[in-house]
Amino acid sequence: MHFDWGASQFLSKQVMVGLVGYVYKELGCDSGSGDRVGCFQSQVVGVGPQIGFLFPVGDMQGYLNLKAYGEFAAESRPAGWNTWVTFSISPPAPGAPPTTKPIVRKY
């Protein structure tokens, strides 16, 4: 079982900061020809900060995200810190619809 969560706030149109986390718990036992120790179940919880940046890439939109997780409540796996960097390019978000002038009628 793996559950990810995140909560963030944009500080401007290009920069966001927030918190992220995950819970990992192995529900079943390991099996197969390499299983020499019997049932082996691991778990870990990670929580930490994130920061993200939006920027133009030609006529597309780039996004760079940095997340750092401090891991705890670990069983049968190492605990510590891990960091993730994500980079993606996508079409830009649609702009605001054009505003139209109100119709003025004079009678």
PDB file of C-alpha atoms in Angstrom:
ATOM      1  CA  MET A   1       0.000   0.000   0.000  1.00  0.00           C
ATOM      2  CA  HIS A   2       1.343   3.431  -0.928  1.00  0.00           C
ATOM      3  CA  PHE A   3      -0.427   6.707  -0.093  1.00  0.00           C
ATOM      4  CA  ASP A   4       0.962  10.075  -1.259  1.00  0.00           C
ATOM      5  CA  TRP A   5      -0.291  13.503  -0.203  1.00  0.00           C
ATOM      6  CA  GLY A   6       0.669  17.125  -0.738  1.00  0.00           C
ATOM      7  CA  ALA A   7      -0.511  20.591   0.255  1.00  0.00           C
ATOM      8  CA  SER A   8       0.958  23.700  -1.351  1.00  0.00           C
ATOM      9  CA  GLN A   9       0.374  27.388  -1.889  1.00  0.00           C
ATOM     10  CA  PHE A  10       1.430  29.572  -4.807  1.00  0.00           C
ATOM     11  CA  LEU A  11       3.424  32.585  -3.622  1.00  0.00           C
ATOM     12  CA  SER A  12       3.285  34.087  -7.116  1.00  0.00           C
ATOM     13  CA  LYS A  13       2.164  32.897 -10.553  1.00  0.00           C
ATOM     14  CA  GLN A  14       5.488  31.047 -10.941  1.00  0.00           C
ATOM     15  CA  VAL A  15       6.521  29.818  -7.443  1.00  0.00           C
ATOM     16  CA  MET A  16       4.797  27.453  -5.013  1.00  0.00           C
ATOM     17  CA  VAL A  17       5.837  25.965  -1.658  1.00  0.00           C
ATOM     18  CA  GLY A  18       4.270  23.326   0.541  1.00  0.00           C
ATOM     19  CA  LEU A  19       4.455  20.052   2.430  1.00  0.00           C
ATOM     20  CA  VAL A  20       4.437  16.533   1.000  1.00  0.00           C
ATOM     21  CA  GLY A  21       4.365  13.081   2.486  1.00  0.00           C
ATOM     22  CA  TYR A  22       3.765   9.407   1.933  1.00  0.00           C
ATOM     23  CA  VAL A  23       3.019   6.191   3.783  1.00  0.00           C
ATOM     24  CA  TYR A  24       4.330   2.865   2.493  1.00  0.00           C
ATOM     25  CA  LYS A  25       3.368  -0.484   4.016  1.00  0.00           C
ATOM     26  CA  GLU A  26       3.948  -3.863   2.455  1.00  0.00           C
ATOM     27  CA  LEU A  27       0.718  -5.818   3.018  1.00  0.00           C
ATOM     28  CA  GLY A  28       1.714  -9.274   1.796  1.00  0.00           C
ATOM     29  CA  CYS A  29       4.713 -11.500   2.372  1.00  0.00           C
ATOM     30  CA  ASP A  30       7.533 -11.779  -0.150  1.00  0.00           C
ATOM     31  CA  SER A  31       7.507 -14.972  -2.186  1.00  0.00           C
ATOM     32  CA  GLY A  32       9.303 -16.636  -5.049  1.00  0.00           C
ATOM     33  CA  SER A  33      12.458 -18.681  -5.551  1.00  0.00           C
ATOM     34  CA  GLY A  34      14.672 -16.080  -3.798  1.00  0.00           C
ATOM     35  CA  ASP A  35      12.657 -16.086  -0.577  1.00  0.00           C
ATOM     36  CA  ARG A  36      15.038 -17.479   2.060  1.00  0.00           C
ATOM     37  CA  VAL A  37      13.907 -15.611   5.196  1.00  0.00           C
ATOM     38  CA  GLY A  38      10.150 -16.175   5.195  1.00  0.00           C
ATOM     39  CA  CYS A  39       7.626 -13.376   5.560  1.00  0.00           C
ATOM     40  CA  PHE A  40       9.353 -10.027   5.160  1.00  0.00           C
ATOM     41  CA  GLN A  41       7.128  -6.943   5.420  1.00  0.00           C
ATOM     42  CA  SER A  42       8.438  -3.384   5.429  1.00  0.00           C
ATOM     43  CA  GLN A  43       6.967   0.029   6.093  1.00  0.00           C
ATOM     44  CA  VAL A  44       8.032   3.667   6.246  1.00  0.00           C
ATOM     45  CA  VAL A  45       6.489   7.147   6.565  1.00  0.00           C
ATOM     46  CA  GLY A  46       8.026  10.242   4.952  1.00  0.00           C
ATOM     47  CA  VAL A  47       7.205  13.950   5.376  1.00  0.00           C
ATOM     48  CA  GLY A  48       8.980  17.077   4.129  1.00  0.00           C
ATOM     49  CA  PRO A  49       8.987  20.342   2.191  1.00  0.00           C
ATOM     50  CA  GLN A  50       8.569  20.997  -1.523  1.00  0.00           C
ATOM     51  CA  ILE A  51       9.113  23.949  -3.825  1.00  0.00           C
ATOM     52  CA  GLY A  52       8.029  24.267  -7.445  1.00  0.00           C
ATOM     53  CA  PHE A  53       8.678  26.697 -10.309  1.00  0.00           C
ATOM     54  CA  LEU A  54       6.729  27.356 -13.523  1.00  0.00           C
ATOM     55  CA  PHE A  55       8.591  28.958 -16.452  1.00  0.00           C
ATOM     56  CA  PRO A  56       8.230  29.360 -20.211  1.00  0.00           C
ATOM     57  CA  VAL A  57       9.979  26.908 -22.563  1.00  0.00           C
ATOM     58  CA  GLY A  58       9.420  28.252 -26.067  1.00  0.00           C
ATOM     59  CA  ASP A  59       5.675  28.104 -26.624  1.00  0.00           C
ATOM     60  CA  MET A  60       5.297  25.476 -23.867  1.00  0.00           C
ATOM     61  CA  GLN A  61       5.354  25.608 -20.061  1.00  0.00           C
ATOM     62  CA  GLY A  62       8.116  24.065 -17.943  1.00  0.00           C
ATOM     63  CA  TYR A  63       7.735  22.909 -14.348  1.00  0.00           C
ATOM     64  CA  LEU A  64      10.567  22.093 -11.922  1.00  0.00           C
ATOM     65  CA  ASN A  65       9.761  20.593  -8.508  1.00  0.00           C
ATOM     66  CA  LEU A  66      12.041  19.677  -5.601  1.00  0.00           C
ATOM     67  CA  LYS A  67      10.784  17.494  -2.725  1.00  0.00           C
ATOM     68  CA  ALA A  68      12.705  16.269   0.331  1.00  0.00           C
ATOM     69  CA  TYR A  69      11.321  13.546   2.597  1.00  0.00           C
ATOM     70  CA  GLY A  70      12.469  12.775   6.128  1.00  0.00           C
ATOM     71  CA  GLU A  71      11.615   9.116   6.718  1.00  0.00           C
ATOM     72  CA  PHE A  72      10.585   7.621  10.067  1.00  0.00           C
ATOM     73  CA  ALA A  73       8.574   4.703  11.511  1.00  0.00           C
ATOM     74  CA  ALA A  74      10.673   2.398   9.328  1.00  0.00           C
ATOM     75  CA  GLU A  75      10.532  -1.371   9.702  1.00  0.00           C
ATOM     76  CA  SER A  76      12.722  -3.734   7.656  1.00  0.00           C
ATOM     77  CA  ARG A  77      14.065  -0.895   5.465  1.00  0.00           C
ATOM     78  CA  PRO A  78      16.449   2.043   5.930  1.00  0.00           C
ATOM     79  CA  ALA A  79      15.248   5.398   7.266  1.00  0.00           C
ATOM     80  CA  GLY A  80      16.781   8.804   6.567  1.00  0.00           C
ATOM     81  CA  TRP A  81      16.282  11.507   3.949  1.00  0.00           C
ATOM     82  CA  ASN A  82      15.575  11.233   0.235  1.00  0.00           C
ATOM     83  CA  THR A  83      15.122  13.935  -2.380  1.00  0.00           C
ATOM     84  CA  TRP A  84      13.137  13.949  -5.623  1.00  0.00           C
ATOM     85  CA  VAL A  85      13.540  16.320  -8.555  1.00  0.00           C
ATOM     86  CA  THR A  86      10.777  16.431 -11.182  1.00  0.00           C
ATOM     87  CA  PHE A  87      10.932  18.289 -14.493  1.00  0.00           C
ATOM     88  CA  SER A  88       8.087  18.371 -16.992  1.00  0.00           C
ATOM     89  CA  ILE A  89       7.059  20.285 -20.103  1.00  0.00           C
ATOM     90  CA  SER A  90       3.423  20.730 -21.077  1.00  0.00           C
ATOM     91  CA  PRO A  91       1.184  23.039 -23.074  1.00  0.00           C
ATOM     92  CA  PRO A  92       0.640  26.319 -21.223  1.00  0.00           C
ATOM     93  CA  ALA A  93      -2.477  26.804 -19.133  1.00  0.00           C
ATOM     94  CA  PRO A  94      -5.269  28.477 -21.064  1.00  0.00           C
ATOM     95  CA  GLY A  95      -5.363  32.228 -20.618  1.00  0.00           C
ATOM     96  CA  ALA A  96      -8.288  34.222 -19.332  1.00  0.00           C
ATOM     97  CA  PRO A  97     -11.094  34.617 -21.843  1.00  0.00           C
ATOM     98  CA  PRO A  98     -11.036  37.946 -23.653  1.00  0.00           C
ATOM     99  CA  THR A  99     -13.198  40.564 -22.065  1.00  0.00           C
ATOM    100  CA  THR A 100     -15.892  42.125 -24.183  1.00  0.00           C
ATOM    101  CA  LYS A 101     -17.063  45.659 -23.934  1.00  0.00           C
ATOM    102  CA  PRO A 102     -20.575  45.987 -22.592  1.00  0.00           C
ATOM    103  CA  ILE A 103     -23.130  47.032 -25.117  1.00  0.00           C
ATOM    104  CA  VAL A 104     -24.150  50.609 -24.554  1.00  0.00           C
ATOM    105  CA  ARG A 105     -27.550  51.571 -25.839  1.00  0.00           C
ATOM    106  CA  LYS A 106     -28.740  55.110 -26.065  1.00  0.00           C
ATOM    107  CA  TYR A 107     -32.416  55.749 -26.517  1.00  0.00           C
TER     108      TYR A 107
END
